[in-house]
Each structure stands twice: as C-alpha cells, then as structure tokens.
Coordinates of N, CA and C in Angstrom, one line a residue:
M89 N 2.2 0.4 7.7 CA 2.6 0.1 6.3 C 1.2 0.4 5.7
V90 N 1.2 1.2 4.8 CA 0.0 1.7 3.9 C 0.4 1.7 2.5
C91 N -0.8 1.0 2.0 CA -0.7 0.9 0.3 C -1.8 1.8 0.0
Q92 N -1.7 3.4 -0.6 CA -2.5 4.1 -1.3 C -2.7 4.2 -2.5
Q93 N -4.1 4.8 -2.9 CA -4.2 4.9 -4.2 C -4.0 6.4 -4.4
V94 N -3.4 6.8 -5.6 CA -3.0 8.5 -5.6 C -3.5 8.5 -7.1
R95 N -4.2 9.7 -7.5 CA -4.2 10.2 -8.6 C -3.1 11.1 -9.1
R96 N -2.5 11.0 -10.3 CA -1.5 11.8 -10.6 C -2.0 13.1 -11.2
A97 N -1.3 14.2 -11.8 CA -1.5 15.2 -12.3 C -2.3 15.0 -13.6
D98 N -1.6 13.9 -14.3 CA -2.1 13.4 -15.6 C -3.2 12.7 -15.7
G99 N -3.9 12.3 -14.6 CA -5.2 11.7 -14.6 C -5.0 10.2 -14.1
A100 N -3.7 9.7 -14.5 CA -3.4 8.1 -14.2 C -3.9 7.7 -12.8
D101 N -3.8 6.7 -12.4 CA -4.0 6.3 -11.0 C -2.7 5.6 -10.7
T102 N -2.1 5.6 -9.7 CA -1.1 4.9 -9.2 C -1.1 4.3 -7.7
W103 N -0.3 3.3 -7.1 CA -0.3 2.9 -5.8 C 1.0 3.4 -5.3
T104 N 0.8 4.0 -3.9 CA 2.0 4.1 -3.3 C 2.2 3.4 -2.3
I105 N 3.3 2.8 -1.8 CA 3.3 2.1 -0.7 C 4.4 3.1 0.0
R106 N 4.0 3.1 1.5 CA 4.9 3.9 2.5 C 4.9 3.1 3.9
L107 N 6.0 3.3 4.5 CA 6.2 2.6 5.9 C 6.3 3.8 6.7
G108 N 5.7 4.5 7.5 CA 5.7 5.6 8.3 C 5.5 6.8 7.0
R109 N 6.4 7.5 6.8 CA 6.5 8.7 6.1 C 7.7 8.2 4.8
D110 N 8.3 6.9 5.2 CA 9.2 6.8 3.9 C 8.6 5.8 2.9
P111 N 8.6 6.5 1.6 CA 8.1 5.7 0.4 C 8.8 4.5 0.3
Q112 N 7.9 3.1 -0.2 CA 8.8 2.2 -0.2 C 8.5 1.8 -1.8
G113 N 7.9 2.3 -2.6 CA 7.6 2.3 -4.0 C 6.4 2.7 -4.5
D114 N 6.0 2.9 -5.7 CA 5.0 3.2 -6.6 C 4.8 2.2 -7.4
R115 N 3.5 1.4 -7.7 CA 3.2 0.7 -8.6 C 1.8 1.1 -9.2
H116 N 1.6 0.5 -10.9 CA 0.6 0.9 -11.5 C -0.6 0.0 -11.4
S117 N -0.3 -1.0 -11.2 CA -1.4 -2.0 -11.0 C -1.6 -2.6 -9.2
L118 N -3.1 -2.5 -9.0 CA -3.3 -2.8 -7.3 C -2.6 -4.4 -7.1
A119 N -2.6 -5.4 -7.9 CA -1.9 -6.4 -7.9 C -0.3 -6.5 -7.5
D120 N 0.4 -5.6 -8.3 CA 1.7 -5.4 -7.9 C 1.9 -4.6 -6.5
A121 N 1.1 -3.6 -6.5 CA 1.2 -2.7 -5.1 C 1.0 -3.5 -3.8
I122 N 0.0 -4.5 -4.0 CA -0.4 -5.6 -2.8 C 0.9 -6.5 -2.5
S123 N 1.4 -7.2 -3.8 CA 2.6 -7.9 -3.7 C 3.7 -7.1 -2.9
L124 N 4.0 -5.9 -3.2 CA 5.1 -5.2 -2.8 C 4.7 -4.7 -1.2
A125 N 3.5 -4.2 -0.9 CA 3.2 -3.9 0.2 C 3.2 -5.2 1.1
R126 N 3.0 -6.3 0.9 CA 2.9 -7.6 1.5 C 4.6 -7.7 1.9
D127 N 5.4 -7.9 0.9 CA 7.1 -8.0 1.2 C 7.4 -7.1 2.3
V128 N 6.9 -5.7 2.2 CA 7.5 -4.7 3.1 C 6.9 -5.0 4.4
A129 N 5.8 -5.3 4.6 CA 5.1 -5.4 5.6 C 5.6 -6.9 6.6
V130 N 6.0 -7.9 5.7 CA 6.7 -9.0 6.2 C 8.1 -8.7 6.7
A131 N 8.9 -8.0 5.7 CA 10.2 -7.6 6.2 C 10.4 -6.9 7.4
H132 N 9.4 -5.9 7.7 CA 9.6 -5.0 8.8 C 8.5 -5.6 9.7
R133 N 7.9 -6.8 9.7 CA 7.0 -7.1 10.8 C 6.1 -6.2 11.4
R134 N 5.4 -5.7 10.3 CA 4.2 -4.6 10.3 C 3.1 -5.0 9.7
P135 N 1.8 -4.9 10.2 CA 0.4 -4.9 9.6 C 0.8 -3.9 8.1
A136 N -0.2 -4.4 7.2 CA 0.1 -3.7 6.0 C -1.6 -3.3 5.8
W137 N -2.1 -1.9 5.3 CA -3.3 -1.5 5.2 C -3.3 -1.1 3.9
L138 N -4.7 -1.1 3.3 CA -4.9 -0.5 2.0 C -6.1 0.7 2.1
L139 N -5.6 1.4 1.2 CA -6.2 3.2 1.3 C -6.8 3.3 0.0
D140 N -7.9 3.2 -0.4 CA -8.3 3.6 -1.9 C -8.4 5.0 -1.8
A141 N -8.7 5.6 -3.0 CA -8.9 7.0 -3.4 C -9.7 7.7 -2.6
T142 N -10.6 7.0 -1.9 CA -11.6 7.7 -0.8 C -11.2 8.2 0.2
G143 N -9.9 7.3 0.6 CA -9.1 7.5 2.0 C -9.9 6.9 3.0
Y144 N -10.8 6.3 3.1 CA -11.8 5.7 3.9 C -12.6 4.6 3.4
P145 N -12.7 3.4 4.0 CA -12.0 3.1 5.5 C -10.6 2.3 5.1
L146 N -9.4 2.2 5.9 CA -8.7 1.2 5.9 C -8.9 0.0 5.8
K147 N -8.4 -0.6 4.8 CA -8.7 -2.4 4.8 C -7.6 -3.0 5.1
P148 N -7.7 -3.9 5.9 CA -6.5 -4.6 6.3 C -6.1 -5.5 5.0
M149 N -4.9 -5.9 5.0 CA -4.5 -6.7 3.8 C -3.7 -8.1 4.4
L150 N -4.3 -9.2 4.0 CA -4.2 -10.4 4.8 C -3.6 -11.3 3.8
P151 N -2.8 -12.1 4.1 CA -2.1 -12.4 5.3 C -0.9 -11.9 5.7
W152 N -0.4 -11.4 6.8 CA 0.8 -10.6 7.0 C 2.0 -11.1 6.9
T153 N 1.8 -13.0 6.9 CA 3.3 -13.6 6.8 C 3.3 -14.4 5.6
L154 N 4.1 -14.8 5.0 CA 4.3 -15.6 3.9 C 4.4 -16.9 4.4

C-alpha cells in the first residue's frame, strides 16, 4: 500500500493512495492522505508506505493498526 505525491498537469499536488495497482483514492492534503492510507492498510492488513515527489526513499507510516 503506497501513498504517493503526484503533480497534476495544472501544477497542483495531490496524494494518490494505491493498494497494488488498484487506486483507493486521491486527497489534496497530506494529513487526509495519511488518514485514508492508514484506514486502507488496516482494512487490508498491509503496511503503508509514503512516497513523496522525489520517489525515494519509501517511508513507513506508523502505526499500522488502530
């Protein structure tokens, strides 16, 4: 499960949450993206990783459970 920062064509940054290849949602703020990513990670029992615009390195998002 990855939460990735993406720059759109209009220059705005958004955060995309994916579980494998399946998109789980987009958020405009990092706080909202982390919240959704943690919810998805807990629901699917998967670790969540934060990937910023640089693409490196992956950063674990903790805690895994609520």
